[in-house]
CSV table of N, CA and C in Angstrom, one decimal:
chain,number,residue,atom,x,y,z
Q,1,UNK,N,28.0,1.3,-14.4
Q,1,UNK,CA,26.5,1.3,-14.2
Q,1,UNK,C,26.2,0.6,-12.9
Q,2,UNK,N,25.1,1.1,-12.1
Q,2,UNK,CA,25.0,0.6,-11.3
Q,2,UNK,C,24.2,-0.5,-10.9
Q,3,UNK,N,23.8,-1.0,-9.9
Q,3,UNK,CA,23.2,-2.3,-10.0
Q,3,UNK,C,21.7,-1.9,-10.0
Q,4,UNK,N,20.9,-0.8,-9.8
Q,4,UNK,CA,19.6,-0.3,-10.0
Q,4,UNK,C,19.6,0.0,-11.6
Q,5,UNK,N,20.7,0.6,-11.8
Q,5,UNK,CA,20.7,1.3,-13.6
Q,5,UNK,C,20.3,-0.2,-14.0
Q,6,UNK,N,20.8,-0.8,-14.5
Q,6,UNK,CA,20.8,-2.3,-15.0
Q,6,UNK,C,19.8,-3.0,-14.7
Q,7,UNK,N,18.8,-2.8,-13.8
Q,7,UNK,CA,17.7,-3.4,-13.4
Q,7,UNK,C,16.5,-2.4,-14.3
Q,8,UNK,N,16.7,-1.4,-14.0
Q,8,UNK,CA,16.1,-0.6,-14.9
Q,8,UNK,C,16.1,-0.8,-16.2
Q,9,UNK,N,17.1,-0.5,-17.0
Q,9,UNK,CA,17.3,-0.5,-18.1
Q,9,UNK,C,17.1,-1.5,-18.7
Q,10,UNK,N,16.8,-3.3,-18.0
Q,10,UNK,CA,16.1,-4.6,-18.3
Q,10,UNK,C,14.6,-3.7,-18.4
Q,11,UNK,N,14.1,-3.5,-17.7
Q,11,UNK,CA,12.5,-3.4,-17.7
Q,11,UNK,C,12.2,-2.0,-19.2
Q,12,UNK,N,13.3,-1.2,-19.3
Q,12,UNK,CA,12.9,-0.5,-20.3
Q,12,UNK,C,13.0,-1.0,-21.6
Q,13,UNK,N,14.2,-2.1,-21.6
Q,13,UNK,CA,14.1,-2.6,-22.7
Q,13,UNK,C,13.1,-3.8,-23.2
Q,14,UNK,N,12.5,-4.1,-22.1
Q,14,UNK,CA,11.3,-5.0,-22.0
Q,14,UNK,C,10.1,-4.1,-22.8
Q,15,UNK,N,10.0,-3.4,-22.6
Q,15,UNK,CA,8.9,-2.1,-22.9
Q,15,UNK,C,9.0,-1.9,-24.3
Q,16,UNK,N,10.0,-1.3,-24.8
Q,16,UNK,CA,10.7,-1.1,-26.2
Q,16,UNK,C,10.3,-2.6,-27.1
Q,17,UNK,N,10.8,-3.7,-26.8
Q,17,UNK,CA,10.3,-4.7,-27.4
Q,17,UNK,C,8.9,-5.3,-27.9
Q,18,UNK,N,8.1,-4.6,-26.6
Q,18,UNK,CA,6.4,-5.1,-26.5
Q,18,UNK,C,6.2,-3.7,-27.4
Q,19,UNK,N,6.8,-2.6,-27.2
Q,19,UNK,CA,6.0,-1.8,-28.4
Q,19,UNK,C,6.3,-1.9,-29.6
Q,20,UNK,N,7.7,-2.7,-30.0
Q,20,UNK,CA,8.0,-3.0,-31.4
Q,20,UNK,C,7.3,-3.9,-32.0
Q,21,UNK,N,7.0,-5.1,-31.0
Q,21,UNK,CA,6.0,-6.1,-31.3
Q,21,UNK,C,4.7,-5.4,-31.6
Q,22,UNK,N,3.9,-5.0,-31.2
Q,22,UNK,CA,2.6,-4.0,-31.6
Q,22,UNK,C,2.4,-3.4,-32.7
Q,23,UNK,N,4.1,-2.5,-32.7
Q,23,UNK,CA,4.4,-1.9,-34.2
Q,23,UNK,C,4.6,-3.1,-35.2
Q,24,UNK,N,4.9,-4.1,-34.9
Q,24,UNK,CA,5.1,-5.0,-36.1
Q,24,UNK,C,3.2,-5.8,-36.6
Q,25,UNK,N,3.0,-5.8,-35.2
Q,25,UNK,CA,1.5,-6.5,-35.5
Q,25,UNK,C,0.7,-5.2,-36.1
Q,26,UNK,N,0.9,-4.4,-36.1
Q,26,UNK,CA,0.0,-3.4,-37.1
Q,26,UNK,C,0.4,-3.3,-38.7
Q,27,UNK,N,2.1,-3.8,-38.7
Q,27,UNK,CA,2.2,-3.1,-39.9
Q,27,UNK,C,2.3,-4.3,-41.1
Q,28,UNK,N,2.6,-5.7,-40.4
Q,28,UNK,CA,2.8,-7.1,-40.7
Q,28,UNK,C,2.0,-7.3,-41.8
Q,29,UNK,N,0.7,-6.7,-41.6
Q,29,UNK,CA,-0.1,-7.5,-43.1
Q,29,UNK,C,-1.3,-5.9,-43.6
Q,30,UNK,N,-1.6,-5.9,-44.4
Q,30,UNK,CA,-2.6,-4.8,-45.1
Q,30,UNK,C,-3.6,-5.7,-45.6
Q,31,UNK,N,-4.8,-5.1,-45.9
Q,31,UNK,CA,-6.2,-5.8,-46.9
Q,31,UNK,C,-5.6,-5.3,-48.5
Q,32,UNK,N,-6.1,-5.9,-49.4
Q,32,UNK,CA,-5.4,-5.4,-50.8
Q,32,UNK,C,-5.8,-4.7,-51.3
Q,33,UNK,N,-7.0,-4.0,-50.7
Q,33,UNK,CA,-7.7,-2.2,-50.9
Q,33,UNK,C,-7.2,-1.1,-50.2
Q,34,UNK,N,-6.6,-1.9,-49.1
Q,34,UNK,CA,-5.6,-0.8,-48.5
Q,34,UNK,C,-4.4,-0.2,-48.8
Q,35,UNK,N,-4.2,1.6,-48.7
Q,35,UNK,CA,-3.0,1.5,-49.2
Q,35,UNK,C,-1.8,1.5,-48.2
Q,36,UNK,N,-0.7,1.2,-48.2
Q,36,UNK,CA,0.2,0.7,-46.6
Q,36,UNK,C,0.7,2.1,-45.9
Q,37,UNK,N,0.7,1.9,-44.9
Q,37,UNK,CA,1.1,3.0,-44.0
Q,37,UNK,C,2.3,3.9,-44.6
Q,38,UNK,N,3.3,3.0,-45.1
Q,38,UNK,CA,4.6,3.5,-45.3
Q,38,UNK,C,4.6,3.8,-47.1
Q,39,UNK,N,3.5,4.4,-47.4
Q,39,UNK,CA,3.3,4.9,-49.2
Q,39,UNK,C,3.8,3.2,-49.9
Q,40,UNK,N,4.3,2.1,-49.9
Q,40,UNK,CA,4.6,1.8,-50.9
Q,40,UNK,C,4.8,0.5,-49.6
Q,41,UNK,N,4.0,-0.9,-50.7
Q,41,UNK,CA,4.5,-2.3,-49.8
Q,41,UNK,C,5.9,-2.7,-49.5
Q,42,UNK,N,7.0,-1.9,-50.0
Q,42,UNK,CA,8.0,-2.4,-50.1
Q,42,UNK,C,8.7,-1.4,-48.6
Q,43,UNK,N,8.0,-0.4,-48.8
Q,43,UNK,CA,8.5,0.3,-47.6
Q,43,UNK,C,8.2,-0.2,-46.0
Q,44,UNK,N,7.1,-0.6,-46.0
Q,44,UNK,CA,6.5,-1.4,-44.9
Q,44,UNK,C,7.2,-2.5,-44.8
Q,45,UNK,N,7.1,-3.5,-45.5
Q,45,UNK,CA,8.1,-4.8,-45.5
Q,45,UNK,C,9.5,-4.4,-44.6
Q,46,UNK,N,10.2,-3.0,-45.2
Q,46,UNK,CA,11.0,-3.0,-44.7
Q,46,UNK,C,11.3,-2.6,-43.2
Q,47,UNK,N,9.8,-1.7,-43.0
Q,47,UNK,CA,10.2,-1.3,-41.7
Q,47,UNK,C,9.5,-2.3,-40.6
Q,48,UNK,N,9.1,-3.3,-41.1
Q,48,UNK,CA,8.5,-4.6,-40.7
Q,48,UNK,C,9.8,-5.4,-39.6
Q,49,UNK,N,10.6,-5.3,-41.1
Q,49,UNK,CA,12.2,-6.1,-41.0
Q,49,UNK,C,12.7,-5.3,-40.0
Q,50,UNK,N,12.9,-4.0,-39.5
Q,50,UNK,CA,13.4,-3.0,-39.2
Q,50,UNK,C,13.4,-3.4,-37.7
Q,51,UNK,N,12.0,-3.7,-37.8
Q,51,UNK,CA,11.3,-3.5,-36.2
Q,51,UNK,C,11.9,-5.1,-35.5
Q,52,UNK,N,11.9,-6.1,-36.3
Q,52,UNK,CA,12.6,-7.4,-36.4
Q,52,UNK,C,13.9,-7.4,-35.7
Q,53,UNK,N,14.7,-6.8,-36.5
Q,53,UNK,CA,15.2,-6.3,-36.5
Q,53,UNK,C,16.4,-5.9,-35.0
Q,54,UNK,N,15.2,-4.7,-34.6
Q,54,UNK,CA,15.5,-3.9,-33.6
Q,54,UNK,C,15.2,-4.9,-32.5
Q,55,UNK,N,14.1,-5.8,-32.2
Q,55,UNK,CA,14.1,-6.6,-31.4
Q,55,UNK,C,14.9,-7.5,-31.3
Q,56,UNK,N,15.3,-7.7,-32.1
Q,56,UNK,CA,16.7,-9.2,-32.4
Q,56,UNK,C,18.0,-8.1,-31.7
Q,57,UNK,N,18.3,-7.1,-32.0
Q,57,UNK,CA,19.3,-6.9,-31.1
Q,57,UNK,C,18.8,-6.4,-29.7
Q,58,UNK,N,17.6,-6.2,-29.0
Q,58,UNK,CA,17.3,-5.4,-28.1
Q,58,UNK,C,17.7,-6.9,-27.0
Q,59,UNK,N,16.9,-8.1,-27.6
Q,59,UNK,CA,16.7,-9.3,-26.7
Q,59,UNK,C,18.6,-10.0,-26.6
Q,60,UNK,N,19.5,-9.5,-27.7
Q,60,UNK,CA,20.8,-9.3,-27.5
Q,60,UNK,C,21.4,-8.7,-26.2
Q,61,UNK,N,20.7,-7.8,-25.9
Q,61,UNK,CA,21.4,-6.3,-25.6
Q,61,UNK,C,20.6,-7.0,-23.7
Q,62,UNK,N,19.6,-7.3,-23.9
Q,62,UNK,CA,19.2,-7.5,-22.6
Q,62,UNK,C,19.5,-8.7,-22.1
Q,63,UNK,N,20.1,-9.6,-22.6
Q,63,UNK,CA,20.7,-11.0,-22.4
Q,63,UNK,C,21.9,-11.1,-21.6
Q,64,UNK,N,23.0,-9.9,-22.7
Q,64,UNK,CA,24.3,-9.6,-21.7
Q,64,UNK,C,23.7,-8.8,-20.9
Q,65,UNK,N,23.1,-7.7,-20.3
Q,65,UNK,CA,22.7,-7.3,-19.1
Q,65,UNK,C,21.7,-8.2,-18.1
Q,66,UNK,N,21.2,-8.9,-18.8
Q,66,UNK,CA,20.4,-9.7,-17.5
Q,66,UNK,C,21.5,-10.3,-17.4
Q,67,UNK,N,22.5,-10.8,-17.3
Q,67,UNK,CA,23.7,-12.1,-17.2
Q,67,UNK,C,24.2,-11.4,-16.3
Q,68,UNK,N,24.9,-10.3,-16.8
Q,68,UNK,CA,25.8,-8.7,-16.0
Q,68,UNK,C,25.3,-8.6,-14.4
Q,69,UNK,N,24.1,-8.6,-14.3
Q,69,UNK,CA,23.0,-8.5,-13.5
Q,69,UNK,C,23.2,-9.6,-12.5
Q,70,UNK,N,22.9,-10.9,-12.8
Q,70,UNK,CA,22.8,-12.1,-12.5
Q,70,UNK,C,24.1,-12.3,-11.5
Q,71,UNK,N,25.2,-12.1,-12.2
Q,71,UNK,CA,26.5,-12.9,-12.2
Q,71,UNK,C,26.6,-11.5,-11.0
Q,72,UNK,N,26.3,-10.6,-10.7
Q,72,UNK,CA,26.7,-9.0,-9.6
Q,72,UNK,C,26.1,-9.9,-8.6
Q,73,UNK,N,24.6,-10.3,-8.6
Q,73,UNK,CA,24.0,-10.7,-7.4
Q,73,UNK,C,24.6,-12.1,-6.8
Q,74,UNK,N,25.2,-12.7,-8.0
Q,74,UNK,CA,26.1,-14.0,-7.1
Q,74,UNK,C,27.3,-13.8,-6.9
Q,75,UNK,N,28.3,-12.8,-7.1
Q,75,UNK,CA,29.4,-12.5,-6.8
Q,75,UNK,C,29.5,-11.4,-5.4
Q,76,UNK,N,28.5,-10.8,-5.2
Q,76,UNK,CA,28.4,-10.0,-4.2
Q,76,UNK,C,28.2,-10.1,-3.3
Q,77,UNK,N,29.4,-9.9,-2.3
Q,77,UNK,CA,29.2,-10.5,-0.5
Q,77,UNK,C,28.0,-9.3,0.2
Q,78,UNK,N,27.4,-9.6,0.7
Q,78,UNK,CA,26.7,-8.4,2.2
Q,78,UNK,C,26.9,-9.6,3.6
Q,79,UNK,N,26.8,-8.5,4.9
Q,79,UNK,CA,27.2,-9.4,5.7
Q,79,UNK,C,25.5,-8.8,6.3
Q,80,UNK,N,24.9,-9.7,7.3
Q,80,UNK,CA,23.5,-9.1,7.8
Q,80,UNK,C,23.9,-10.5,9.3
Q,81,UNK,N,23.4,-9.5,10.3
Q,81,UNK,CA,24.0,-10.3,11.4
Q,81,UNK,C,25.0,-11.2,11.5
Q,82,UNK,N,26.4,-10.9,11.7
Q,82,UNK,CA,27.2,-12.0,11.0
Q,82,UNK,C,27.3,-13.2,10.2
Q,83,UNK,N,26.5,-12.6,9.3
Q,83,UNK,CA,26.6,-14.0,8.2
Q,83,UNK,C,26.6,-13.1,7.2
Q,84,UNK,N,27.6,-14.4,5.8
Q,84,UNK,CA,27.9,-13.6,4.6
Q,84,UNK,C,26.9,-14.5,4.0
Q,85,UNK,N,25.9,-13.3,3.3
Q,85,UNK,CA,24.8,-13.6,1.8
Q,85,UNK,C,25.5,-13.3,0.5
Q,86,UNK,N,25.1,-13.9,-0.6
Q,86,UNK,CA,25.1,-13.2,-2.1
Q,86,UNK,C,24.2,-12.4,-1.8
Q,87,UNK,N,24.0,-11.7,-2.9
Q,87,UNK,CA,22.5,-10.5,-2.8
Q,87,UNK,C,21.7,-11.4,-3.8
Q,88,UNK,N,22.1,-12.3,-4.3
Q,88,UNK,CA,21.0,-13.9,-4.9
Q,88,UNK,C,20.4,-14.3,-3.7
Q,89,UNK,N,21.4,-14.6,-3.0
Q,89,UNK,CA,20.8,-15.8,-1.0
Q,89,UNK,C,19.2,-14.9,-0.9
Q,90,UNK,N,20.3,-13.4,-0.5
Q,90,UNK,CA,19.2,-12.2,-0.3
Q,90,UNK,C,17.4,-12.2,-1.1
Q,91,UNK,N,17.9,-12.2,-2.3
Q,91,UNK,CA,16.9,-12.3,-3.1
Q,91,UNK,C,15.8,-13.4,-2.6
Q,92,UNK,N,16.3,-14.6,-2.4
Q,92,UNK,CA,15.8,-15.8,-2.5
Q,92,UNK,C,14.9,-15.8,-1.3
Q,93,UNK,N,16.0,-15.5,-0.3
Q,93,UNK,CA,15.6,-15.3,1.5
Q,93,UNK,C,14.2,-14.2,1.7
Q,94,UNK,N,14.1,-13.2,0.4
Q,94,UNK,CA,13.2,-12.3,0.7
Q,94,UNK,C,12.2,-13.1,0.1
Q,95,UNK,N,11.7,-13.4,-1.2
Q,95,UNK,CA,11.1,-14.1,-2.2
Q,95,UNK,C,10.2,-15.2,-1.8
Q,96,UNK,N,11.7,-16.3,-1.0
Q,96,UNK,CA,10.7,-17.5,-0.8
Q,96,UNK,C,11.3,-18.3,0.8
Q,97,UNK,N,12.0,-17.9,1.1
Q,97,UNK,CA,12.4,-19.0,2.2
Q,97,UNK,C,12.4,-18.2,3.3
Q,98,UNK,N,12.2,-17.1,3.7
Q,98,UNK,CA,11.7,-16.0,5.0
Q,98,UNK,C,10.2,-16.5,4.9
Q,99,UNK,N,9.8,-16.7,3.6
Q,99,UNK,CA,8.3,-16.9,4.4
Q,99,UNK,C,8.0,-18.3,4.7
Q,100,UNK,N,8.5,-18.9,4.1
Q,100,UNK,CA,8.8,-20.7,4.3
Q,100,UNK,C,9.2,-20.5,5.7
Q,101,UNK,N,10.2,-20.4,6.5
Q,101,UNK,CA,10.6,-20.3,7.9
Q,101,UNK,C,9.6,-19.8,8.6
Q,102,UNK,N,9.1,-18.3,8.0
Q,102,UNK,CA,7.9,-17.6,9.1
Q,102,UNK,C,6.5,-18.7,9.0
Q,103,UNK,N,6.4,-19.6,8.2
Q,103,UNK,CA,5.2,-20.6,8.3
Q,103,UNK,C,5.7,-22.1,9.4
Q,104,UNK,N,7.0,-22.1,8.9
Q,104,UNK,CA,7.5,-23.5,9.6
Q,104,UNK,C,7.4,-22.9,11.0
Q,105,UNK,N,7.7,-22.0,11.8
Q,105,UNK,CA,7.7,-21.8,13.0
Q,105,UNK,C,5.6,-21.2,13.3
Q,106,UNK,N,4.8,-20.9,12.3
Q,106,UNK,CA,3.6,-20.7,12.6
Q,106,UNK,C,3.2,-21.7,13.0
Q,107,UNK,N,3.9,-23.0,12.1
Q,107,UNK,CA,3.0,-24.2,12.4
Q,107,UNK,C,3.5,-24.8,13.7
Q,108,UNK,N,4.1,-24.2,14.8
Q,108,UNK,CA,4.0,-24.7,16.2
Q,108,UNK,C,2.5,-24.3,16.8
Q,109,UNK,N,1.8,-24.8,16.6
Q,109,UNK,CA,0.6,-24.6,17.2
Q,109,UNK,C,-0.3,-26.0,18.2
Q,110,UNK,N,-1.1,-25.7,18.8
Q,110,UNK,CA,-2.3,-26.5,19.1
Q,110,UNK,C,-3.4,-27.0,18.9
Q,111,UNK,N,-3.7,-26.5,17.6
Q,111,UNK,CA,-4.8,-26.4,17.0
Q,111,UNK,C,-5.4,-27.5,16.5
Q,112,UNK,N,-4.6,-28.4,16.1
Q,112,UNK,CA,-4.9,-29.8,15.4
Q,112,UNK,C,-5.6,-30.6,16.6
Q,113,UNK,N,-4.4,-30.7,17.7
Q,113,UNK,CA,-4.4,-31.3,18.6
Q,113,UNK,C,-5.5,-30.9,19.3
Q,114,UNK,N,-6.2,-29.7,19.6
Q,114,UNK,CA,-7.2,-29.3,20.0
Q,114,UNK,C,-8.4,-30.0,19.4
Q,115,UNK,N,-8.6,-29.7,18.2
Q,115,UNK,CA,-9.6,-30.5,17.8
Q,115,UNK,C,-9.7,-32.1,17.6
Q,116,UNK,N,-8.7,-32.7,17.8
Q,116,UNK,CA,-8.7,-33.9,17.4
Q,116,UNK,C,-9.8,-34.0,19.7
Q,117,UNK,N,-8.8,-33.7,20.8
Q,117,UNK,CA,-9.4,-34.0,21.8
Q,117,UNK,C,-10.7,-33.2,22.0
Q,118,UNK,N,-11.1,-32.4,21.2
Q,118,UNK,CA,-12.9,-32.3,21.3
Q,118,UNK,C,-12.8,-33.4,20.4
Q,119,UNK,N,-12.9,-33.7,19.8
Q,119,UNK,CA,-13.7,-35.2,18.7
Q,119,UNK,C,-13.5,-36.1,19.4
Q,120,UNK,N,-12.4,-36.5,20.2
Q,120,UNK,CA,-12.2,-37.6,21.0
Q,120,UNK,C,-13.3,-37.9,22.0
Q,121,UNK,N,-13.6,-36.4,23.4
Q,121,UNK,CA,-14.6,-36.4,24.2
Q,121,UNK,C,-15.7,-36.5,23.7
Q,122,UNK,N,-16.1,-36.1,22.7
Q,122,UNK,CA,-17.3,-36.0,21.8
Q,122,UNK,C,-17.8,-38.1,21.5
Q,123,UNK,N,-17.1,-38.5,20.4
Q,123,UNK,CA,-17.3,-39.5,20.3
Q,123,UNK,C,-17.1,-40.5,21.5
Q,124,UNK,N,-16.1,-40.4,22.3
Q,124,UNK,CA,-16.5,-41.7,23.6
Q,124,UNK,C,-17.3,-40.9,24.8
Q,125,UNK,N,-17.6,-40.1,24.9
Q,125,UNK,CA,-18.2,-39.5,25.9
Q,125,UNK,C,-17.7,-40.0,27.2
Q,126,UNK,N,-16.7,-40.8,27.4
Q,126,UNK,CA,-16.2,-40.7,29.2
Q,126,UNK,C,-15.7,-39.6,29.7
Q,127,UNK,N,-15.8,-39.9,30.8
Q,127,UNK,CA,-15.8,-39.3,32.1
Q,127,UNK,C,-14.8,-39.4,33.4
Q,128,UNK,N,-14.0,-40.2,32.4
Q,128,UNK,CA,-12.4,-41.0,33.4
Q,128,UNK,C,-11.6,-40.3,34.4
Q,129,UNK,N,-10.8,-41.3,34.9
Q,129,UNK,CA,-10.2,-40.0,36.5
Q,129,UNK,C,-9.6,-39.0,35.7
Q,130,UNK,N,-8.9,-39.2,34.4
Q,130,UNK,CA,-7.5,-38.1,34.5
Q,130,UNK,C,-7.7,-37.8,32.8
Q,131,UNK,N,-8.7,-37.1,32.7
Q,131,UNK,CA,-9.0,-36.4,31.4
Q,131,UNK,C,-7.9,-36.2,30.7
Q,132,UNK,N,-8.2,-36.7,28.6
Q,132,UNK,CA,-7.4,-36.6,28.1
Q,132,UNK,C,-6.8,-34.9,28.1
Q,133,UNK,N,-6.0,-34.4,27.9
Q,133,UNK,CA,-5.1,-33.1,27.4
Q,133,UNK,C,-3.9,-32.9,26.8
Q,134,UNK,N,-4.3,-31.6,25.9
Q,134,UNK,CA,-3.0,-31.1,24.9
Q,134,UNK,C,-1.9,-31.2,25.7
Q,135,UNK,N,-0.8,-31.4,24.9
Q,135,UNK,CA,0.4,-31.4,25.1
Q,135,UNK,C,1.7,-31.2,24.2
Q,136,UNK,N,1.9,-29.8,24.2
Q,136,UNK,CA,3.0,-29.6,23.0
Q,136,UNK,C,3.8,-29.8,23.1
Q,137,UNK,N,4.7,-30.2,21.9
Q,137,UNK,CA,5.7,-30.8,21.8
Q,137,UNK,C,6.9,-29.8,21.4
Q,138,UNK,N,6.1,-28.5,21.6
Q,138,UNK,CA,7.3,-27.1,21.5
Q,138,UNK,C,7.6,-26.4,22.4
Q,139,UNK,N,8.2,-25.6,22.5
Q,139,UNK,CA,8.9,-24.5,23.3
Q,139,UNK,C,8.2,-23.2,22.6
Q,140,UNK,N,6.9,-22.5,23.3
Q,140,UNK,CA,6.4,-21.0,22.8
Q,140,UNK,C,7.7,-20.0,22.9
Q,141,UNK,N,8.7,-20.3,23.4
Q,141,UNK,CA,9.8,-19.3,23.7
Q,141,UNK,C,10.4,-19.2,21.9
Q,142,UNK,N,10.8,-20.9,21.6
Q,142,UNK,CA,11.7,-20.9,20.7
Q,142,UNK,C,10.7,-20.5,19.0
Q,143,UNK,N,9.0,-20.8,19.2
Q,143,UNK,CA,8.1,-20.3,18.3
Q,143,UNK,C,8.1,-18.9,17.5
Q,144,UNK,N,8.7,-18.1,18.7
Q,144,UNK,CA,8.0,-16.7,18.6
Q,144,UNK,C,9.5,-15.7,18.7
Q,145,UNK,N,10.6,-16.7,19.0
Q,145,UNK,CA,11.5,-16.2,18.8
Q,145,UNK,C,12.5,-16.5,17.4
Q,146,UNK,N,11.7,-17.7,16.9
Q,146,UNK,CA,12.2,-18.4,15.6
Q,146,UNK,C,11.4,-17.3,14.4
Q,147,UNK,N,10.4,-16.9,14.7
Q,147,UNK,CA,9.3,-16.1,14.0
Q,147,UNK,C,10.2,-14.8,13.8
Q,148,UNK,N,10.7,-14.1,15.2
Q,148,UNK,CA,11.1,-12.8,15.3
Q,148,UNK,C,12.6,-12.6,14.3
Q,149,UNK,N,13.3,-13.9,14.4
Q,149,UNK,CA,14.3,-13.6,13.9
Q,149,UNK,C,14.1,-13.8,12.5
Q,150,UNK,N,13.2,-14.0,11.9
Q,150,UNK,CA,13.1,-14.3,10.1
Q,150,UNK,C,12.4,-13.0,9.9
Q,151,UNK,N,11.7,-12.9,10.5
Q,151,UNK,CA,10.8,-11.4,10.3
Q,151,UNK,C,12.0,-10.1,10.7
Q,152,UNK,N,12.5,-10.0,11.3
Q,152,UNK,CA,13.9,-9.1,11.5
Q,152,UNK,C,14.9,-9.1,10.1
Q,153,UNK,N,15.0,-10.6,10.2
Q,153,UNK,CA,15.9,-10.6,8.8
Q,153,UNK,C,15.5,-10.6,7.9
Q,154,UNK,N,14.1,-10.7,7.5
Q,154,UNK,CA,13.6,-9.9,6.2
Q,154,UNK,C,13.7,-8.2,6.1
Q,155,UNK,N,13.2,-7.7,7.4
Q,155,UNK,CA,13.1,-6.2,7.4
Q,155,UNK,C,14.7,-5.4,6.9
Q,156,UNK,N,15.6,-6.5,7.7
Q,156,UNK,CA,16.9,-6.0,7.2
Q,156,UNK,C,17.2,-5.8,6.0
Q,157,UNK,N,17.0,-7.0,5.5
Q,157,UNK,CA,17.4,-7.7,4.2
Q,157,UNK,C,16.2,-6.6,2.9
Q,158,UNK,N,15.2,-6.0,3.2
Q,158,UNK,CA,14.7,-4.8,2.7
Q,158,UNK,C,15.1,-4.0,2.5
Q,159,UNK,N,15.6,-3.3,3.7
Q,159,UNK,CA,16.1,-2.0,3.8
Q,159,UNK,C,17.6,-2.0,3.2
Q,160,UNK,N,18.4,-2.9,3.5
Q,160,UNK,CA,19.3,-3.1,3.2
Q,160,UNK,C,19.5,-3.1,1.4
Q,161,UNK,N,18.9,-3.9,0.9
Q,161,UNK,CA,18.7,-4.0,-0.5
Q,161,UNK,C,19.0,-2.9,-1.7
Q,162,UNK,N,18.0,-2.1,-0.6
Q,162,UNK,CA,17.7,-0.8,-1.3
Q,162,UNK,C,19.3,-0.1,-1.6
Q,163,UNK,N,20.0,0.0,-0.5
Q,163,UNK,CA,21.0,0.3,-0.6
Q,163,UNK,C,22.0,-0.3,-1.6
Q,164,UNK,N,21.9,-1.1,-1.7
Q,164,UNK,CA,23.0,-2.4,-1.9
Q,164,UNK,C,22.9,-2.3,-3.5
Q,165,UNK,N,21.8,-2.2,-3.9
Q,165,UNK,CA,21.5,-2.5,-5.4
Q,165,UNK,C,21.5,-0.3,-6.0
Q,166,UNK,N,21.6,0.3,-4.8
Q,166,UNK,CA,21.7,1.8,-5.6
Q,166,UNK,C,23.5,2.0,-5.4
Q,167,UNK,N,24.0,1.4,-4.7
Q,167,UNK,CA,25.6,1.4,-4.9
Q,167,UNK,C,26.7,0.7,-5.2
Q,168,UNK,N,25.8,-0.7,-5.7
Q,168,UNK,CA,26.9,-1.9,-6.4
Q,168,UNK,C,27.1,-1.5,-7.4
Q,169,UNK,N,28.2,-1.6,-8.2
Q,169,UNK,CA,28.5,-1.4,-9.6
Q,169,UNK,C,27.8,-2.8,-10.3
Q,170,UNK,N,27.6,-2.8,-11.1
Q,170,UNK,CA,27.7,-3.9,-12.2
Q,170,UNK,C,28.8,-4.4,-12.7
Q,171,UNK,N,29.2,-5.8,-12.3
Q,171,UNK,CA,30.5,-6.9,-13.1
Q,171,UNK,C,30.4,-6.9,-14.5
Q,172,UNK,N,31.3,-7.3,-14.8
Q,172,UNK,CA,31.5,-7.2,-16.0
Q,172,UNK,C,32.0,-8.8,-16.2
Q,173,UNK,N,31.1,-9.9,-17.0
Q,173,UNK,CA,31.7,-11.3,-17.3
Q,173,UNK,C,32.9,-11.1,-17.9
């Protein structure tokens, strides 16, 4: 199975569950004028249990494949600009820490510092020989090139994915 089947077949059996649950919340209790879906209380009880049941092995069944799943994405090398990822790193790098980097390099900016020297001229109002001014403490080269290379290696790490997870097999613990 492949590493998309397996991803799949988590979300279907997610589905199957939420409708057994439904099925159980309709069939779980009757009013005592009612007569029960399944001709006889004992038959309902059972397919109550049934549905119980079928969830108790589904949340089985999806446990060892989420794991299957799990244990593929940390055992599995990809290389992306020579460096070796799990397809976890990958996950993570798409998820949360490409955008964490694309903010840490946003926040080379002027902006603070701008406003702080309007509030400065503002409140003392001088006029002195050598006016205060901004002065950054970055390199716009290394900003916009720190930016390009997380934003690159997201795009990779997308396209790349796609592939990676339609031709990995799934491990077996």
């Amino acid at each position: 199975m492949k590493l998309i089947e397996g991803m799949k077949q988590l979300k279907v059996i997610e589905k199957r569950m939420k409708s057994n649950a439904e099925r159980i919340n309709q069939y779980a209790a009757i009013v005592s004028s009612e007569r029960p879906i399944f001709n006889t209380e004992v038959e309902q009880r059972k397919q109550v249990q049934s549905l119980i049941q079928a969830n108790t092995d589904l949340a089985g069944e999806y446990l060892t494949l989420k794991k299957r799943v799990d244990f593929t994405n940390i055992q599995v090398r990809v290389s992306i600009s020579k460096e070796s990822y799990s397809i976890s790193d990958l996950l993570q790098i798409r998820r949360v820490v490409g955008a964490l980097m694309k903010g840490t390099y946003a926040a080379l900016n002027d902006r603070l510092a701008e406003q702080r020297l309007i509030a400065t001229r503002v409140s003392s109002g001088q006029t002195g020989e050598k006016p205060p001014r901004v002065e950054r403490m970055y390199d716009e080269t290394e900003k916009y090139g720190g930016m390009q290379k997380w934003q690159d290696l997201l795009d990779e790490i997308e396209t790349r994915l796609e592939v990676i997870n339609a031709t990995t097999e799934l491990l077996s613990l």
